[in-house]
Short mmCIF file of N, CA, C and O in Angstrom, two decimals:
data_model
loop_
_atom_site.label_atom_id
_atom_site.label_comp_id
_atom_site.label_asym_id
_atom_site.label_seq_id
_atom_site.Cartn_x
_atom_site.Cartn_y
_atom_site.Cartn_z
N UNK A 15 404.97 128.06 -94.64
CA UNK A 15 404.65 126.22 -94.04
C UNK A 15 405.33 124.90 -95.20
O UNK A 15 406.11 124.24 -94.58
N UNK A 16 405.63 125.62 -96.27
CA UNK A 16 405.90 124.67 -96.91
C UNK A 16 407.74 124.98 -96.74
O UNK A 16 407.45 123.51 -96.34
N UNK A 17 407.73 125.82 -96.34
CA UNK A 17 409.71 124.78 -96.34
C UNK A 17 409.32 124.90 -94.68
O UNK A 17 410.48 124.37 -94.30
N UNK A 18 408.92 124.88 -94.19
CA UNK A 18 408.98 124.07 -92.52
C UNK A 18 409.31 123.32 -92.25
O UNK A 18 410.46 122.69 -91.87
N UNK A 19 408.89 122.13 -92.60
CA UNK A 19 409.01 120.28 -93.17
C UNK A 19 410.63 120.20 -92.68
O UNK A 19 411.71 119.48 -93.03
N UNK A 20 411.34 120.76 -94.03
CA UNK A 20 412.64 121.31 -94.57
C UNK A 20 413.88 121.55 -93.03
O UNK A 20 414.78 121.84 -93.16
N UNK A 21 412.92 122.69 -93.01
CA UNK A 21 413.81 123.02 -92.02
C UNK A 21 413.89 123.82 -90.27
O UNK A 21 413.69 124.57 -89.63
N UNK A 22 413.13 122.36 -89.87
CA UNK A 22 412.06 122.26 -88.98
C UNK A 22 413.52 122.48 -88.18
O UNK A 22 413.30 122.32 -86.62
N UNK A 23 414.44 121.72 -88.55
CA UNK A 23 415.71 121.90 -87.45
C UNK A 23 417.08 122.91 -87.08
O UNK A 23 417.41 122.90 -86.38
N UNK A 24 416.57 123.74 -87.91
CA UNK A 24 417.33 124.67 -88.00
C UNK A 24 416.80 126.26 -86.36
O UNK A 24 415.83 126.68 -87.56
N UNK A 25 417.46 126.21 -86.05
CA UNK A 25 417.22 127.20 -84.85
C UNK A 25 416.71 127.71 -84.85
O UNK A 25 416.01 128.61 -84.63
N UNK A 26 417.39 129.12 -86.17
CA UNK A 26 418.14 130.91 -86.32
C UNK A 26 415.78 130.06 -86.69
O UNK A 26 415.13 131.47 -87.26
N UNK A 27 415.29 129.92 -87.90
CA UNK A 27 414.28 129.33 -89.02
C UNK A 27 413.18 129.62 -87.97
O UNK A 27 412.19 129.83 -88.19
N UNK A 28 413.29 128.86 -87.21
CA UNK A 28 412.64 128.73 -86.19
C UNK A 28 411.87 129.23 -85.24
O UNK A 28 410.65 129.32 -85.19
N UNK A 29 413.32 130.37 -84.74
CA UNK A 29 412.95 131.27 -83.50
C UNK A 29 412.65 132.67 -84.99
O UNK A 29 411.32 133.28 -84.37
N UNK A 30 412.81 132.59 -86.29
CA UNK A 30 412.13 134.17 -87.55
C UNK A 30 410.93 133.16 -87.44
O UNK A 30 410.45 134.41 -87.67
N UNK A 31 410.51 132.19 -87.88
CA UNK A 31 408.99 132.31 -88.04
C UNK A 31 408.11 132.47 -86.45
O UNK A 31 406.90 132.68 -87.16
N UNK A 32 408.38 132.86 -86.23
CA UNK A 32 407.26 133.38 -84.95
C UNK A 32 407.36 134.90 -84.48
O UNK A 32 406.89 134.87 -84.25
N UNK A 33 408.24 135.27 -84.83
CA UNK A 33 409.31 136.76 -84.79
C UNK A 33 409.51 137.32 -85.64
O UNK A 33 409.88 136.83 -86.27
N UNK A 34 408.94 138.54 -85.59
CA UNK A 34 409.38 139.94 -87.47
C UNK A 34 409.23 140.97 -86.50
O UNK A 34 409.22 141.08 -85.87
N UNK A 35 410.81 140.38 -86.29
CA UNK A 35 411.89 141.27 -86.50
C UNK A 35 411.77 142.44 -87.26
O UNK A 35 412.26 143.87 -86.39
N UNK A 36 411.36 143.31 -88.37
CA UNK A 36 411.69 144.27 -88.80
C UNK A 36 410.10 144.90 -88.53
O UNK A 36 410.04 146.11 -88.49
N UNK A 37 409.25 143.80 -87.18
CA UNK A 37 407.82 144.70 -87.38
C UNK A 37 408.10 145.72 -86.36
O UNK A 37 407.71 146.25 -85.58
N UNK A 38 408.85 144.36 -85.36
CA UNK A 38 409.21 144.69 -84.20
C UNK A 38 410.11 146.91 -84.66
O UNK A 38 410.28 147.79 -83.30
N UNK A 39 410.63 146.07 -85.06
CA UNK A 39 411.26 148.14 -85.60
C UNK A 39 411.04 148.77 -86.08
O UNK A 39 411.21 150.06 -85.65
N UNK A 40 409.94 147.99 -86.64
CA UNK A 40 408.97 149.45 -87.13
C UNK A 40 408.44 150.33 -85.58
O UNK A 40 408.17 151.39 -85.42
N UNK A 41 408.23 149.51 -84.72
CA UNK A 41 407.08 149.52 -83.13
C UNK A 41 407.84 150.62 -82.66
O UNK A 41 407.88 151.44 -82.05
N UNK A 42 409.27 150.16 -82.83
CA UNK A 42 410.60 151.12 -82.23
C UNK A 42 410.62 152.11 -82.43
O UNK A 42 410.53 153.19 -81.61
N UNK A 43 410.28 152.42 -84.44
CA UNK A 43 410.77 153.44 -84.83
C UNK A 43 409.57 155.15 -84.53
O UNK A 43 409.48 155.50 -84.43
N UNK A 44 408.07 153.94 -84.53
CA UNK A 44 407.09 154.66 -83.88
C UNK A 44 406.97 155.16 -82.85
O UNK A 44 406.57 155.77 -82.68
N UNK A 45 407.76 154.41 -81.77
CA UNK A 45 407.95 155.25 -80.84
C UNK A 45 408.45 156.23 -80.46
O UNK A 45 408.16 156.87 -79.83
N UNK A 46 409.66 156.21 -80.76
CA UNK A 46 410.02 156.81 -80.66
C UNK A 46 410.04 158.79 -81.70
O UNK A 46 410.30 159.45 -80.95
N UNK A 47 409.05 158.14 -82.42
CA UNK A 47 408.23 159.01 -83.11
C UNK A 47 406.91 160.17 -81.97
O UNK A 47 406.98 160.98 -82.08
N UNK A 48 406.88 159.09 -81.33
CA UNK A 48 405.59 159.06 -79.84
C UNK A 48 404.73 158.71 -80.76
O UNK A 48 403.10 159.26 -80.51
N UNK A 49 404.07 158.13 -81.97
CA UNK A 49 403.69 157.41 -81.97
C UNK A 49 402.64 156.86 -81.18
O UNK A 49 402.72 155.97 -80.62
N UNK A 50 401.00 157.01 -80.88
CA UNK A 50 400.68 155.58 -79.40
C UNK A 50 400.58 154.18 -80.53
O UNK A 50 399.78 154.70 -81.59
N UNK A 51 401.04 153.36 -80.58
CA UNK A 51 401.08 152.22 -80.88
C UNK A 51 400.66 150.71 -79.69
O UNK A 51 400.44 151.23 -79.12
N UNK A 52 399.72 149.92 -80.65
CA UNK A 52 398.42 149.32 -79.76
C UNK A 52 399.50 147.92 -78.84
O UNK A 52 400.86 147.80 -79.65
N UNK A 53 399.25 148.06 -78.52
CA UNK A 53 400.01 146.83 -77.51
C UNK A 53 400.82 145.34 -77.84
O UNK A 53 401.59 144.73 -77.70
N UNK A 54 399.46 145.09 -78.08
CA UNK A 54 399.59 143.69 -78.69
C UNK A 54 400.05 143.41 -80.74
O UNK A 54 399.09 144.03 -80.65
N UNK A 55 399.97 142.82 -81.40
CA UNK A 55 400.76 142.58 -82.57
C UNK A 55 400.72 141.70 -83.09
O UNK A 55 401.78 140.45 -82.20
N UNK A 56 400.43 140.18 -83.90
CA UNK A 56 401.26 139.34 -84.79
C UNK A 56 401.72 139.35 -84.57
O UNK A 56 403.12 140.77 -85.46
N UNK A 57 402.36 138.07 -84.20
CA UNK A 57 404.71 137.53 -84.31
C UNK A 57 405.33 139.32 -83.55
O UNK A 57 407.01 138.83 -84.21
N UNK A 58 404.59 140.48 -82.86
CA UNK A 58 405.94 140.92 -82.11
C UNK A 58 405.33 141.33 -81.04
O UNK A 58 404.29 142.26 -80.59
N UNK A 59 405.54 139.93 -79.89
CA UNK A 59 405.03 140.09 -78.84
C UNK A 59 406.29 141.57 -77.74
O UNK A 59 406.52 141.52 -77.69
N UNK A 60 404.06 141.93 -76.87
CA UNK A 60 405.19 142.74 -75.60
C UNK A 60 406.51 142.21 -75.33
O UNK A 60 407.12 143.30 -74.69
N UNK A 61 407.22 141.18 -74.67
CA UNK A 61 408.05 140.83 -73.95
C UNK A 61 409.32 140.94 -74.94
O UNK A 61 410.06 142.46 -74.86
N UNK A 62 409.59 140.93 -76.56
CA UNK A 62 409.94 142.15 -77.17
C UNK A 62 410.82 143.19 -77.56
O UNK A 62 411.78 144.35 -78.05
N UNK A 63 409.04 143.65 -76.90
CA UNK A 63 409.54 145.38 -77.10
C UNK A 63 409.48 145.97 -75.76
O UNK A 63 409.92 147.59 -75.85
N UNK A 64 410.70 145.18 -74.87
CA UNK A 64 410.56 146.12 -73.39
C UNK A 64 411.64 146.98 -73.50
O UNK A 64 411.70 148.42 -73.04
N UNK A 65 412.39 146.36 -75.39
CA UNK A 65 414.24 147.84 -74.99
C UNK A 65 415.37 147.03 -74.32
O UNK A 65 414.74 146.27 -73.39
N UNK A 66 415.91 147.36 -73.87
CA UNK A 66 417.09 147.24 -73.74
C UNK A 66 417.07 147.29 -71.79
O UNK A 66 417.02 148.54 -71.46
N UNK A 67 417.49 146.38 -70.77
CA UNK A 67 417.47 146.18 -69.36
C UNK A 67 418.93 147.60 -69.38
O UNK A 67 418.50 147.78 -67.97
N UNK A 68 418.78 147.51 -70.00
CA UNK A 68 420.81 149.08 -68.91
C UNK A 68 420.99 149.63 -70.68
O UNK A 68 420.60 149.39 -71.63
N UNK A 69 421.64 150.82 -70.04
CA UNK A 69 421.84 152.51 -70.99
C UNK A 69 423.13 151.39 -71.72
O UNK A 69 423.07 151.36 -73.42
N UNK A 70 423.87 150.95 -71.65
CA UNK A 70 424.80 150.46 -71.67
C UNK A 70 425.44 149.32 -72.13
O UNK A 70 424.87 148.69 -70.32
N UNK A 71 425.50 148.09 -72.58
CA UNK A 71 426.14 147.42 -72.06
C UNK A 71 427.81 146.87 -71.54
O UNK A 71 428.66 148.25 -71.92
N UNK A 72 428.13 146.70 -70.36
CA UNK A 72 429.01 147.33 -69.44
C UNK A 72 430.60 146.02 -70.44
O UNK A 72 430.13 144.57 -71.07
N UNK A 73 431.77 146.15 -70.20
CA UNK A 73 432.40 146.09 -70.99
C UNK A 73 433.52 144.43 -70.34
O UNK A 73 434.29 144.65 -68.69
N UNK A 74 432.52 143.28 -70.40
CA UNK A 74 433.38 142.39 -69.64
C UNK A 74 434.95 141.62 -69.45
O UNK A 74 435.16 141.98 -69.02
N UNK A 75 435.70 142.24 -70.51
CA UNK A 75 436.57 141.78 -70.91
C UNK A 75 437.53 142.59 -70.14
O UNK A 75 438.58 143.05 -68.95
N UNK A 76 437.23 144.67 -69.72
CA UNK A 76 437.60 145.38 -68.84
C UNK A 76 437.25 145.16 -67.77
O UNK A 76 438.65 146.39 -66.41
N UNK A 77 437.08 144.44 -67.25
CA UNK A 77 436.54 144.28 -66.37
C UNK A 77 437.00 143.39 -65.77
O UNK A 77 437.64 143.72 -64.64
N UNK A 78 437.32 142.34 -66.06
CA UNK A 78 438.32 140.96 -66.16
C UNK A 78 439.69 141.13 -65.93
O UNK A 78 440.31 141.58 -65.06
N UNK A 79 439.88 142.40 -66.43
CA UNK A 79 441.61 142.95 -66.62
C UNK A 79 441.71 143.71 -65.83
O UNK A 79 442.04 143.69 -64.71
N UNK A 80 440.45 144.80 -65.18
CA UNK A 80 440.62 145.27 -63.57
C UNK A 80 441.14 144.17 -62.72
O UNK A 80 442.17 144.60 -61.74
N UNK A 81 440.21 143.62 -62.33
CA UNK A 81 440.51 142.28 -61.26
C UNK A 81 441.49 142.42 -61.59
O UNK A 81 441.96 140.91 -60.21
N UNK A 82 441.82 141.25 -62.50
CA UNK A 82 442.91 140.31 -62.33
C UNK A 82 444.24 141.49 -62.33
O UNK A 82 445.33 140.47 -61.42
N UNK A 83 444.57 143.09 -62.60
CA UNK A 83 445.61 143.64 -61.59
C UNK A 83 445.05 144.42 -60.81
O UNK A 83 446.58 143.50 -60.00
N UNK A 84 444.56 143.82 -59.75
CA UNK A 84 443.88 144.05 -59.18
C UNK A 84 444.90 143.05 -57.97
O UNK A 84 445.38 142.80 -56.95
N UNK A 85 443.76 141.37 -58.08
CA UNK A 85 444.43 140.53 -57.77
C UNK A 85 446.31 140.33 -58.13
O UNK A 85 446.90 140.69 -56.99
N UNK A 86 446.71 140.69 -58.67
CA UNK A 86 448.23 140.61 -59.16
C UNK A 86 448.59 142.02 -57.72
O UNK A 86 450.02 141.89 -57.19
N UNK A 87 448.54 143.21 -57.57
CA UNK A 87 448.55 144.10 -56.87
C UNK A 87 448.47 144.37 -55.34
O UNK A 87 449.26 143.41 -54.60
N UNK A 88 447.38 142.30 -54.94
CA UNK A 88 447.10 142.19 -53.56
C UNK A 88 448.22 140.90 -53.48
O UNK A 88 449.11 141.33 -52.16
N UNK A 89 448.63 140.25 -54.08
CA UNK A 89 449.46 139.08 -54.30
C UNK A 89 450.71 139.93 -53.77
O UNK A 89 451.91 138.70 -54.33
N UNK A 90 450.97 140.88 -54.84
CA UNK A 90 453.02 141.98 -54.44
C UNK A 90 453.61 141.47 -56.20
O UNK A 90 454.25 141.72 -56.15
N UNK A 91 452.37 140.94 -56.43
CA UNK A 91 453.40 140.69 -58.20
C UNK A 91 453.25 141.94 -59.72
O UNK A 91 452.54 142.53 -59.23
N UNK A 92 454.15 141.33 -60.04
CA UNK A 92 454.58 142.70 -61.20
C UNK A 92 452.97 142.97 -61.93
O UNK A 92 453.26 142.13 -61.70
N UNK A 93 453.08 143.84 -62.34
CA UNK A 93 452.05 143.84 -63.41
C UNK A 93 452.09 144.00 -64.64
O UNK A 93 452.96 143.53 -64.93
N UNK A 94 451.39 143.29 -65.25
CA UNK A 94 452.28 142.80 -66.97
C UNK A 94 450.44 143.73 -67.92
O UNK A 94 450.00 144.80 -67.69
N UNK A 95 451.37 143.89 -69.08
CA UNK A 95 450.92 145.22 -69.78
C UNK A 95 449.97 144.27 -71.14
O UNK A 95 449.74 143.38 -70.86
#
């Protein structure tokens, strides 16, 4: 509360003020161990505990390179390295 007036315009401060990241990590570890945990915790909102939406993050740059190569082939241009 004391630091709020001086750091009110810093987005990182505002986000971490309302979410307890370490608490989320502890809840995730407890869940992996199979420990039953309540759904609601102070500063650990339920949406932050949903986990990743996909198993792996796709390689965006690899996909761009693949599409660019396909486009070059379709136009009859020489491939690039």
